[in-house]
Coordinates of N, CA and C in Angstrom, one line a residue:
X1 N -25.3 -49.5 -3.6 CA -24.0 -49.7 -4.3 C -22.9 -48.9 -3.6
X2 N -21.8 -49.6 -3.3 CA -20.7 -49.0 -2.5 C -20.1 -47.9 -3.3
X3 N -19.8 -46.8 -2.6 CA -19.2 -45.6 -3.2 C -17.7 -46.0 -3.6
X4 N -17.4 -45.5 -4.8 CA -16.0 -45.8 -5.3 C -15.0 -44.9 -4.5
X5 N -13.9 -45.5 -4.0 CA -12.9 -44.8 -3.3 C -12.0 -44.1 -4.3
X6 N -11.7 -42.9 -4.1 CA -10.8 -42.2 -5.0 C -9.4 -42.5 -4.5
X7 N -8.6 -43.0 -5.5 CA -7.2 -43.3 -5.2 C -6.4 -42.2 -5.9
X8 N -5.5 -41.5 -5.1 CA -4.7 -40.5 -5.8 C -3.8 -41.1 -6.8
X9 N -3.7 -40.3 -7.9 CA -2.9 -40.8 -9.0 C -1.4 -40.6 -8.7
X10 N -0.7 -41.6 -9.0 CA 0.8 -41.6 -8.8 C 1.4 -40.6 -9.8
X11 N 2.3 -39.7 -9.3 CA 2.9 -38.8 -10.2 C 3.9 -39.5 -11.1
X12 N 3.8 -39.3 -12.4 CA 4.7 -40.0 -13.3 C 5.7 -39.0 -14.0
X13 N 5.6 -37.7 -13.7 CA 6.5 -36.8 -14.4 C 7.1 -35.9 -13.3
X14 N 8.2 -35.2 -13.6 CA 8.8 -34.2 -12.8 C 9.2 -33.1 -13.7
X15 N 9.0 -31.8 -13.2 CA 9.3 -30.7 -14.0 C 10.7 -30.3 -13.8
X16 N 11.5 -30.1 -14.9 CA 12.9 -29.7 -14.8 C 13.0 -28.5 -15.8
X17 N 13.1 -27.3 -15.2 CA 13.2 -26.1 -16.0 C 12.0 -26.0 -17.0
X18 N 10.8 -26.3 -16.4 CA 9.5 -26.2 -17.1 C 9.3 -27.3 -18.2
X19 N 10.1 -28.4 -18.1 CA 10.0 -29.5 -19.0 C 9.6 -30.7 -18.2
X20 N 8.5 -31.4 -18.6 CA 8.0 -32.6 -17.9 C 8.8 -33.8 -18.4
X21 N 9.5 -34.4 -17.4 CA 10.3 -35.6 -17.7 C 9.7 -36.8 -17.1
X22 N 9.4 -37.9 -17.8 CA 8.9 -39.1 -17.2 C 9.8 -39.6 -16.1
X23 N 9.2 -39.9 -14.9 CA 10.1 -40.3 -13.8 C 10.9 -41.6 -14.1
X24 N 10.2 -42.5 -14.8 CA 10.9 -43.8 -15.1 C 12.1 -43.5 -15.9
X25 N 11.9 -42.6 -17.0 CA 13.0 -42.3 -17.8 C 14.1 -41.5 -17.1
X26 N 13.6 -40.6 -16.2 CA 14.6 -39.8 -15.4 C 15.4 -40.7 -14.5
X27 N 14.8 -41.7 -13.9 CA 15.5 -42.6 -13.0 C 16.6 -43.3 -13.8
X28 N 16.3 -43.8 -15.0 CA 17.2 -44.5 -15.8 C 18.4 -43.6 -16.2
X29 N 18.1 -42.3 -16.6 CA 19.1 -41.4 -17.0 C 20.1 -41.1 -15.9
X30 N 19.5 -40.7 -14.7 CA 20.4 -40.3 -13.6 C 21.1 -41.5 -13.0
X31 N 20.6 -42.7 -13.1 CA 21.2 -43.9 -12.6 C 22.6 -44.1 -13.2
X32 N 22.7 -43.7 -14.5 CA 23.9 -44.0 -15.2 C 25.1 -43.0 -14.9
X33 N 24.7 -41.9 -14.2 CA 25.7 -40.9 -13.9 C 26.4 -41.1 -12.5
X34 N 27.0 -42.3 -12.3 CA 27.6 -42.7 -11.1 C 29.0 -42.1 -10.9
X35 N 29.8 -42.4 -11.9 CA 31.2 -42.0 -11.8 C 31.4 -40.5 -11.9
X36 N 30.5 -39.8 -12.6 CA 30.6 -38.4 -12.8 C 30.6 -37.5 -11.5
X37 N 29.9 -38.0 -10.5 CA 29.8 -37.2 -9.2 C 31.1 -37.0 -8.6
X38 N 31.9 -38.1 -8.4 CA 33.3 -37.8 -7.9 C 34.2 -37.1 -8.9
X39 N 34.0 -37.3 -10.2 CA 34.8 -36.6 -11.2 C 34.5 -35.1 -11.1
X40 N 33.2 -34.8 -11.0 CA 32.8 -33.3 -10.9 C 33.5 -32.7 -9.6
X41 N 33.4 -33.4 -8.5 CA 34.0 -32.9 -7.3 C 35.5 -32.7 -7.5
X42 N 36.2 -33.7 -8.1 CA 37.6 -33.6 -8.3 C 38.0 -32.5 -9.2
X43 N 37.2 -32.3 -10.2 CA 37.4 -31.2 -11.2 C 37.3 -29.9 -10.5
X44 N 36.2 -29.7 -9.7 CA 36.0 -28.5 -8.9 C 37.2 -28.2 -7.9
X45 N 37.7 -29.3 -7.3 CA 38.7 -29.2 -6.3 C 40.0 -28.7 -7.0
X46 N 40.4 -29.3 -8.1 CA 41.7 -29.1 -8.7 C 41.7 -27.8 -9.6
X47 N 40.6 -27.6 -10.4 CA 40.7 -26.5 -11.3 C 39.6 -25.4 -11.1
X48 N 38.7 -25.7 -10.2 CA 37.6 -24.7 -10.0 C 36.5 -24.9 -10.9
X49 N 36.6 -24.5 -12.2 CA 35.6 -24.7 -13.2 C 34.3 -24.0 -12.7
X50 N 34.4 -22.8 -12.2 CA 33.2 -22.1 -11.7 C 32.5 -21.4 -12.9
X51 N 31.2 -21.7 -13.0 CA 30.4 -21.1 -14.1 C 30.0 -19.6 -13.8
X52 N 30.1 -18.8 -14.9 CA 29.6 -17.5 -14.8 C 28.6 -17.3 -16.0
X53 N 27.4 -17.1 -15.7 CA 26.3 -16.9 -16.7 C 26.2 -15.4 -17.0
X54 N 27.0 -15.0 -17.9 CA 27.1 -13.5 -18.2 C 26.1 -13.0 -19.1
X55 N 25.8 -13.8 -20.1 CA 24.9 -13.3 -21.2 C 23.6 -14.1 -21.3
X56 N 23.4 -15.1 -20.5 CA 22.2 -15.9 -20.6 C 22.1 -16.7 -19.2
X57 N 21.0 -17.3 -19.0 CA 20.7 -18.1 -17.8 C 20.6 -19.6 -18.2
X58 N 20.8 -20.5 -17.3 CA 20.6 -21.9 -17.6 C 19.1 -22.1 -18.1
X59 N 19.0 -23.0 -19.1 CA 17.6 -23.2 -19.7 C 17.5 -24.5 -20.3
X60 N 16.3 -25.1 -20.4 CA 16.1 -26.3 -21.1 C 15.9 -26.2 -22.6
X61 N 16.0 -24.9 -23.1 CA 15.9 -24.7 -24.5 C 17.0 -25.5 -25.2
X62 N 16.7 -26.0 -26.4 CA 17.8 -26.7 -27.1 C 18.8 -25.7 -27.6
X63 N 20.1 -26.1 -27.2 CA 21.2 -25.2 -27.5 C 22.4 -26.0 -28.0
X64 N 23.3 -25.2 -28.7 CA 24.6 -25.7 -29.0 C 25.6 -24.7 -28.3
X65 N 26.2 -25.3 -27.3 CA 27.3 -24.6 -26.5 C 28.6 -24.7 -27.3
X66 N 29.2 -23.7 -27.8 CA 30.4 -23.8 -28.5 C 31.5 -23.0 -27.8
X67 N 32.7 -23.7 -27.7 CA 33.7 -23.2 -26.8 C 35.1 -23.3 -27.4
X68 N 36.1 -22.5 -26.8 CA 37.5 -22.7 -27.2 C 37.9 -24.1 -26.6
X69 N 39.0 -24.7 -27.3 CA 39.4 -26.0 -26.9 C 40.9 -26.0 -26.6
X70 N 41.2 -26.3 -25.3 CA 42.6 -26.2 -24.9 C 43.1 -27.5 -24.2
X71 N 42.2 -28.4 -23.8 CA 42.6 -29.6 -23.1 C 41.5 -30.7 -23.1
X72 N 41.9 -31.9 -22.7 CA 40.9 -33.0 -22.7 C 39.9 -32.8 -21.5
X73 N 40.2 -31.8 -20.6 CA 39.2 -31.6 -19.6 C 38.1 -30.6 -20.0
X74 N 38.2 -30.0 -21.2 CA 37.2 -29.0 -21.6 C 35.8 -29.6 -21.6
X75 N 35.7 -30.8 -22.1 CA 34.3 -31.4 -22.1 C 33.7 -31.5 -20.8
X76 N 34.5 -32.1 -19.8 CA 34.0 -32.3 -18.5 C 33.7 -31.0 -17.7
X77 N 34.6 -30.0 -17.9 CA 34.3 -28.8 -17.1 C 33.1 -28.0 -17.6
X78 N 32.8 -28.0 -18.9 CA 31.6 -27.4 -19.4 C 30.4 -28.1 -18.9
X79 N 30.4 -29.4 -19.1 CA 29.3 -30.3 -18.6 C 29.1 -30.1 -17.1
X80 N 30.1 -30.1 -16.3 CA 30.0 -30.0 -14.9 C 29.5 -28.6 -14.5
X81 N 29.7 -27.6 -15.4 CA 29.2 -26.2 -15.1 C 27.7 -26.1 -15.2
X82 N 27.1 -27.0 -15.9 CA 25.7 -26.9 -16.1 C 24.9 -27.4 -14.9
X83 N 23.7 -26.9 -14.6 CA 23.0 -27.4 -13.5 C 22.7 -28.9 -13.6
X84 N 22.8 -29.6 -12.5 CA 22.6 -31.1 -12.6 C 21.4 -31.5 -13.3
X85 N 20.3 -30.7 -13.3 CA 19.0 -31.1 -13.9 C 19.1 -31.1 -15.4
X86 N 20.1 -30.3 -16.0 CA 20.2 -30.1 -17.4 C 21.2 -31.1 -18.0
X87 N 22.2 -31.6 -17.2 CA 23.3 -32.3 -17.8 C 22.9 -33.6 -18.6
X88 N 21.9 -34.3 -18.2 CA 21.5 -35.5 -19.0 C 21.0 -35.2 -20.4
X89 N 20.7 -33.9 -20.6 CA 20.1 -33.6 -21.9 C 21.0 -32.8 -22.8
X90 N 22.3 -32.6 -22.3 CA 23.3 -31.9 -23.1 C 24.4 -32.9 -23.4
X91 N 24.6 -33.1 -24.6 CA 25.6 -34.2 -25.1 C 26.9 -33.5 -25.6
X92 N 28.0 -33.8 -25.0 CA 29.3 -33.3 -25.6 C 29.6 -34.0 -26.9
X93 N 30.3 -33.4 -27.8 CA 30.7 -34.0 -29.0 C 32.2 -34.1 -28.9
X94 N 32.7 -35.4 -29.1 CA 34.2 -35.6 -28.9 C 34.7 -36.6 -29.9
X95 N 36.0 -36.7 -30.1 CA 36.6 -37.5 -31.1 C 36.5 -39.0 -30.7
X96 N 36.1 -39.8 -31.6 CA 35.9 -41.2 -31.4 C 37.2 -41.9 -31.1
X97 N 38.3 -41.5 -31.8 CA 39.6 -42.2 -31.7 C 40.2 -42.0 -30.3
X98 N 39.8 -40.9 -29.6 CA 40.4 -40.7 -28.2 C 39.5 -41.3 -27.2
X99 N 38.2 -41.1 -27.2 CA 37.3 -41.5 -26.1 C 37.0 -43.0 -26.2
X100 N 37.3 -43.7 -27.3 CA 37.0 -45.1 -27.3 C 38.2 -45.9 -26.8
X101 N 39.3 -45.3 -26.5 CA 40.5 -46.0 -26.1 C 40.4 -46.2 -24.6
X102 N 40.6 -47.4 -24.1 CA 40.6 -47.7 -22.7 C 39.2 -47.8 -22.1
X103 N 39.1 -48.7 -21.1 CA 37.8 -48.9 -20.5 C 37.2 -47.7 -19.7
X104 N 38.1 -47.0 -19.0 CA 37.6 -45.9 -18.2 C 37.1 -44.7 -19.1
X105 N 37.9 -44.4 -20.2 CA 37.5 -43.3 -21.1 C 36.2 -43.7 -21.7
X106 N 36.1 -45.0 -22.2 CA 34.9 -45.4 -22.9 C 33.7 -45.4 -21.9
X107 N 33.9 -45.8 -20.7 CA 32.8 -45.8 -19.7 C 32.3 -44.3 -19.5
X108 N 33.3 -43.4 -19.3 CA 32.9 -42.0 -19.1 C 32.2 -41.5 -20.3
X109 N 32.7 -41.7 -21.5 CA 32.1 -41.2 -22.7 C 30.7 -41.7 -23.0
X110 N 30.6 -43.0 -22.9 CA 29.3 -43.6 -23.4 C 28.3 -43.8 -22.3
X111 N 28.7 -44.2 -21.1 CA 27.8 -44.5 -20.0 C 27.5 -43.3 -19.1
X112 N 28.5 -42.4 -19.0 CA 28.3 -41.3 -18.1 C 27.9 -39.9 -18.8
X113 N 28.7 -39.5 -19.8 CA 28.4 -38.3 -20.5 C 27.5 -38.4 -21.7
X114 N 27.3 -39.6 -22.1 CA 26.4 -39.8 -23.3 C 27.0 -39.0 -24.5
X115 N 28.3 -39.1 -24.7 CA 29.0 -38.3 -25.7 C 28.5 -38.7 -27.1
X116 N 28.5 -37.7 -28.0 CA 28.3 -38.0 -29.4 C 29.7 -38.2 -30.0
X117 N 30.0 -39.4 -30.3 CA 31.4 -39.7 -30.8 C 31.4 -39.4 -32.3
X118 N 32.5 -38.7 -32.7 CA 32.7 -38.3 -34.1 C 33.9 -38.9 -34.7
X119 N 33.8 -39.6 -35.8 CA 35.0 -40.1 -36.6 C 35.4 -38.9 -37.5
X120 N 36.6 -38.4 -37.1 CA 37.0 -37.2 -37.8 C 37.5 -37.4 -39.3
X121 N 37.6 -38.7 -39.6 CA 38.0 -39.0 -41.0 C 36.7 -39.1 -41.9
X122 N 36.6 -38.1 -42.8 CA 35.5 -38.1 -43.7 C 35.7 -39.1 -44.9
X123 N 34.8 -39.9 -45.1 CA 34.9 -40.9 -46.2 C 33.7 -40.7 -47.2
X124 N 33.8 -41.5 -48.2 CA 32.7 -41.4 -49.3 C 31.3 -41.7 -48.7
X125 N 31.3 -42.5 -47.7 CA 30.0 -43.0 -47.2 C 29.6 -42.5 -45.8
X126 N 30.5 -41.6 -45.3 CA 30.2 -41.0 -44.0 C 30.6 -39.6 -43.9
X127 N 29.8 -38.8 -43.0 CA 30.1 -37.4 -42.8 C 30.2 -37.2 -41.3
X128 N 31.3 -36.6 -40.8 CA 31.5 -36.4 -39.4 C 30.3 -35.7 -38.7
X129 N 29.5 -34.9 -39.5 CA 28.4 -34.1 -38.9 C 27.1 -35.0 -38.7
X130 N 27.1 -36.1 -39.3 CA 25.9 -37.0 -39.3 C 25.4 -37.3 -37.8
X131 N 26.4 -37.7 -36.9 CA 25.9 -38.0 -35.6 C 25.4 -36.8 -34.8
X132 N 26.0 -35.6 -35.2 CA 25.5 -34.4 -34.5 C 24.1 -34.0 -35.0
X133 N 23.9 -34.2 -36.3 CA 22.5 -34.0 -36.9 C 21.5 -34.9 -36.2
X134 N 21.9 -36.1 -36.1 CA 20.9 -37.1 -35.4 C 20.6 -36.7 -34.0
X135 N 21.6 -36.3 -33.2 CA 21.4 -35.8 -31.9 C 20.5 -34.6 -31.8
X136 N 20.7 -33.7 -32.7 CA 19.8 -32.5 -32.7 C 18.4 -32.8 -33.1
X137 N 18.3 -33.7 -34.1 CA 16.9 -34.1 -34.5 C 16.2 -34.8 -33.3
X138 N 16.9 -35.5 -32.5 CA 16.3 -36.1 -31.3 C 16.0 -35.2 -30.2
X139 N 16.4 -33.9 -30.3 CA 16.1 -32.9 -29.3 C 17.2 -32.6 -28.3
X140 N 18.4 -33.3 -28.4 CA 19.5 -33.0 -27.5 C 20.1 -31.7 -27.8
X141 N 20.7 -31.1 -26.7 CA 21.6 -30.0 -26.9 C 23.0 -30.5 -27.0
X142 N 24.0 -29.7 -27.5 CA 25.3 -30.2 -27.8 C 26.3 -29.3 -27.2
X143 N 27.5 -29.8 -26.9 CA 28.7 -29.1 -26.5 C 29.7 -29.4 -27.6
X144 N 30.2 -28.3 -28.4 CA 31.1 -28.5 -29.5 C 32.3 -27.6 -29.4
X145 N 33.4 -27.9 -30.1 CA 34.6 -27.1 -30.1 C 34.9 -26.9 -31.6
X146 N 34.5 -25.7 -32.1 CA 34.6 -25.4 -33.5 C 36.0 -25.4 -34.1
X147 N 37.0 -25.3 -33.3 CA 38.4 -25.3 -33.8 C 38.7 -26.6 -34.3
X148 N 38.1 -27.7 -33.8 CA 38.4 -29.0 -34.3 C 39.5 -29.8 -33.6
X149 N 40.4 -29.1 -32.9 CA 41.5 -29.7 -32.2 C 41.9 -28.8 -31.0
X150 N 42.6 -29.4 -30.1 CA 43.1 -28.7 -28.9 C 44.3 -27.8 -29.3
X151 N 44.3 -26.6 -28.7 CA 45.4 -25.7 -28.9 C 45.7 -25.0 -27.5
X152 N 47.0 -25.2 -27.0 CA 47.4 -24.6 -25.7 C 47.6 -23.1 -25.7
X153 N 46.5 -22.4 -26.0 CA 46.6 -20.9 -26.1 C 45.3 -20.4 -25.5
X154 N 45.3 -19.1 -25.0 CA 44.1 -18.6 -24.4 C 43.0 -18.2 -25.3
X155 N 43.3 -17.9 -26.6 CA 42.2 -17.5 -27.5 C 42.1 -18.5 -28.6
X156 N 40.8 -18.7 -29.1 CA 40.6 -19.7 -30.1 C 41.2 -19.3 -31.5
X157 N 41.6 -20.4 -32.2 CA 42.0 -20.2 -33.6 C 40.8 -20.1 -34.5
X158 N 41.0 -20.1 -35.8 CA 39.9 -20.1 -36.7 C 39.0 -21.3 -36.6
X159 N 37.7 -21.1 -36.8 CA 36.7 -22.2 -36.7 C 36.6 -23.0 -38.0
X160 N 36.3 -24.2 -37.8 CA 35.9 -25.1 -39.0 C 34.5 -24.7 -39.3
X161 N 34.0 -25.2 -40.5 CA 32.7 -24.8 -41.0 C 31.6 -25.6 -40.4
X162 N 31.8 -26.6 -39.5 CA 30.8 -27.5 -39.1 C 29.7 -26.7 -38.3
X163 N 30.0 -25.8 -37.5 CA 29.0 -25.0 -36.7 C 28.1 -24.2 -37.6
X164 N 28.7 -23.7 -38.7 CA 27.9 -22.9 -39.7 C 26.9 -23.8 -40.4
X165 N 27.3 -25.0 -40.7 CA 26.4 -26.0 -41.4 C 25.3 -26.4 -40.5
X166 N 25.6 -26.6 -39.2 CA 24.6 -27.0 -38.3 C 23.6 -25.8 -38.1
X167 N 24.1 -24.6 -38.0 CA 23.2 -23.5 -37.8 C 22.3 -23.3 -39.0
X168 N 22.7 -23.6 -40.2 CA 21.8 -23.5 -41.4 C 20.7 -24.5 -41.4
X169 N 21.1 -25.7 -40.9 CA 20.1 -26.8 -40.9 C 19.2 -26.8 -39.7
X170 N 19.7 -26.2 -38.5 CA 18.9 -26.1 -37.3 C 18.8 -24.7 -36.8
X171 N 18.2 -23.8 -37.5 CA 18.3 -22.4 -37.2 C 17.5 -22.1 -35.9
X172 N 16.7 -23.0 -35.4 CA 15.9 -22.7 -34.2 C 16.7 -23.0 -32.9
X173 N 17.8 -23.6 -33.1 CA 18.6 -24.0 -31.9 C 19.5 -22.8 -31.5
X174 N 19.5 -22.5 -30.2 CA 20.3 -21.3 -29.7 C 21.7 -21.7 -29.7
X175 N 22.6 -20.7 -30.1 CA 24.0 -20.9 -30.1 C 24.6 -20.0 -29.0
X176 N 25.2 -20.8 -28.0 CA 25.7 -20.1 -26.8 C 27.3 -20.2 -26.8
X177 N 27.9 -19.0 -26.9 CA 29.4 -19.0 -26.8 C 29.9 -19.3 -25.4
X178 N 30.9 -20.0 -25.2 CA 31.5 -20.4 -23.9 C 33.0 -20.2 -24.0
X179 N 33.5 -19.4 -23.0 CA 34.9 -19.3 -22.9 C 35.5 -20.0 -21.7
X180 N 36.5 -20.8 -21.9 CA 37.1 -21.6 -20.8 C 38.4 -20.9 -20.5
X181 N 38.6 -20.4 -19.3 CA 39.7 -19.6 -18.9 C 40.7 -20.4 -18.1
X182 N 42.0 -20.4 -18.5 CA 43.1 -21.0 -17.8 C 43.3 -22.5 -17.8
X183 N 42.4 -23.2 -18.5 CA 42.5 -24.7 -18.5 C 43.7 -25.1 -19.3
X184 N 44.1 -24.4 -20.2 CA 45.3 -24.8 -21.0 C 46.6 -24.8 -20.1
X185 N 46.5 -24.1 -19.0 CA 47.6 -24.1 -18.0 C 47.4 -25.3 -17.0
X186 N 46.2 -25.6 -16.7 CA 45.9 -26.7 -15.7 C 46.2 -28.1 -16.3
X187 N 46.0 -28.3 -17.6 CA 46.2 -29.6 -18.2 C 46.6 -29.5 -19.6
X188 N 47.9 -29.1 -19.8 CA 48.4 -29.1 -21.2 C 48.6 -30.5 -21.8
X189 N 48.9 -30.6 -23.0 CA 49.1 -31.8 -23.7 C 50.2 -32.7 -23.0
X190 N 49.9 -34.0 -22.9 CA 50.9 -34.9 -22.3 C 50.8 -35.0 -20.8
X191 N 50.0 -34.2 -20.1 CA 49.8 -34.3 -18.7 C 48.7 -35.2 -18.3
X192 N 48.9 -36.1 -17.4 CA 47.8 -37.1 -17.0 C 46.9 -36.5 -16.0
X193 N 47.4 -35.8 -15.0 CA 46.6 -35.2 -14.0 C 46.7 -33.7 -14.0
X194 N 45.6 -33.0 -13.8 CA 45.6 -31.5 -13.9 C 46.4 -30.9 -12.8
X195 N 47.1 -29.8 -13.1 CA 47.8 -29.0 -12.1 C 46.8 -28.1 -11.4
X196 N 46.8 -28.1 -10.1 CA 45.8 -27.2 -9.4 C 45.9 -25.8 -9.8
X197 N 44.8 -25.2 -10.2 CA 44.7 -23.8 -10.6 C 43.3 -23.4 -10.6
X198 N 43.0 -22.1 -10.9 CA 41.6 -21.6 -10.8 C 41.2 -21.3 -12.3
X199 N 40.2 -22.0 -12.7 CA 39.6 -21.8 -14.0 C 38.2 -21.3 -13.9
X200 N 37.7 -20.7 -14.9 CA 36.3 -20.2 -14.9 C 35.7 -20.5 -16.3
X201 N 34.4 -20.7 -16.3 CA 33.6 -21.0 -17.5 C 32.6 -19.9 -17.7
X202 N 32.7 -19.1 -18.8 CA 31.9 -18.0 -19.0 C 30.9 -18.3 -20.1
X203 N 29.6 -18.1 -19.8 CA 28.6 -18.4 -20.8 C 28.1 -17.0 -21.3
X204 N 28.1 -16.8 -22.6 CA 27.7 -15.5 -23.2 C 26.3 -15.5 -23.7
X205 N 25.9 -14.4 -24.3 CA 24.6 -14.2 -24.8 C 24.4 -15.1 -26.1
X206 N 23.2 -15.5 -26.4 CA 23.0 -16.3 -27.6 C 23.5 -15.5 -28.8
X207 N 24.1 -16.2 -29.7 CA 24.7 -15.6 -31.0 C 23.5 -15.4 -32.0
X208 N 23.3 -14.2 -32.4 CA 22.3 -14.0 -33.5 C 22.8 -14.6 -34.8
X209 N 21.8 -15.2 -35.4 CA 22.2 -15.9 -36.7 C 21.0 -16.1 -37.6
X210 N 21.3 -16.4 -38.8 CA 20.2 -16.6 -39.8 C 20.8 -17.6 -40.8
X211 N 19.9 -18.5 -41.4 CA 20.4 -19.4 -42.4 C 21.0 -18.7 -43.6
X212 N 20.7 -17.4 -43.8 CA 21.3 -16.7 -44.9 C 22.7 -16.2 -44.6
X213 N 23.2 -16.3 -43.4 CA 24.5 -15.8 -43.0 C 25.6 -16.4 -43.9
X214 N 26.5 -15.6 -44.4 CA 27.6 -16.1 -45.2 C 28.6 -16.9 -44.3
X215 N 29.2 -17.9 -44.8 CA 30.0 -18.8 -43.9 C 31.2 -18.0 -43.2
X216 N 32.0 -17.3 -43.9 CA 33.1 -16.6 -43.3 C 32.7 -15.5 -42.3
X217 N 31.6 -14.8 -42.7 CA 31.1 -13.8 -41.7 C 30.6 -14.4 -40.4
X218 N 29.9 -15.5 -40.6 CA 29.3 -16.1 -39.4 C 30.4 -16.7 -38.5
X219 N 31.4 -17.4 -39.1 CA 32.4 -18.0 -38.4 C 33.3 -17.0 -37.6
X220 N 33.5 -15.8 -38.2 CA 34.2 -14.8 -37.6 C 33.4 -14.2 -36.4
X221 N 32.1 -14.0 -36.6 CA 31.3 -13.5 -35.5 C 31.3 -14.5 -34.3
X222 N 31.2 -15.8 -34.7 CA 31.1 -16.8 -33.6 C 32.4 -16.8 -32.8
X223 N 33.5 -16.8 -33.5 CA 34.8 -16.8 -32.8 C 35.0 -15.5 -32.0
X224 N 34.6 -14.4 -32.5 CA 34.7 -13.1 -31.7 C 33.8 -13.1 -30.5
X225 N 32.7 -13.9 -30.6 CA 31.8 -14.0 -29.4 C 32.5 -14.6 -28.2
X226 N 33.4 -15.6 -28.6 CA 34.1 -16.3 -27.5 C 35.3 -15.3 -27.0
X227 N 35.9 -14.7 -28.0 CA 37.0 -13.8 -27.6 C 36.6 -12.7 -26.7
X228 N 35.4 -12.2 -27.0 CA 34.9 -11.1 -26.1 C 34.6 -11.5 -24.7
X229 N 34.4 -12.8 -24.5 CA 34.2 -13.4 -23.1 C 35.5 -13.5 -22.4
X230 N 36.6 -13.5 -23.2 CA 37.9 -13.6 -22.5 C 38.3 -12.3 -21.8
X231 N 37.7 -11.2 -22.1 CA 38.0 -10.0 -21.4 C 37.4 -10.0 -20.1
X232 N 38.1 -9.7 -19.0 CA 37.6 -9.7 -17.6 C 36.5 -8.7 -17.5

């Protein structure tokens, strides 16, 4: 009887930050990120968007990155600051009424960034947090802006309660404060193209939290975690 020839098994997964990702799925995910490569280059050229991991390191742990919100570029600069291997698994949260307007915005939001689109109008039958809950249940990490709207100022205003509600429902998810420096000067409201300047993205230490945290206390601590990153 002829000896059976051993055929080496074809590798079907690739490790990314100690997470095994099916190659077929990985190919599909990365194939959709075509426009973002030149957009990332352009962002780095015009505004820098250099990442500084001050309190944590890049990780495949499920996280909520929460940041101050100063311009429409905030979403892209935080996403571009993440290592390329992590980007497909981190979904920015953005307003549906803005990112669904125009073919280019829609293409970037849906096909490139895989944005979680939120309808900011709460109705009897819908809750703006429901798409975020679904994304977290599916294992995605998120980028959110707890202020709820853009403000052309260096420090964040008071936070809405959404991040507190998500923390109570998903206490196992790490909360990473992020401070975006100078972007309110690079692209203020009404400007179509960013003014060349140097911006930086600072990632802080995970925010300690518990489902028992009182809302006002937690929101103040979360806001202060970002403010502390604003200090050089």
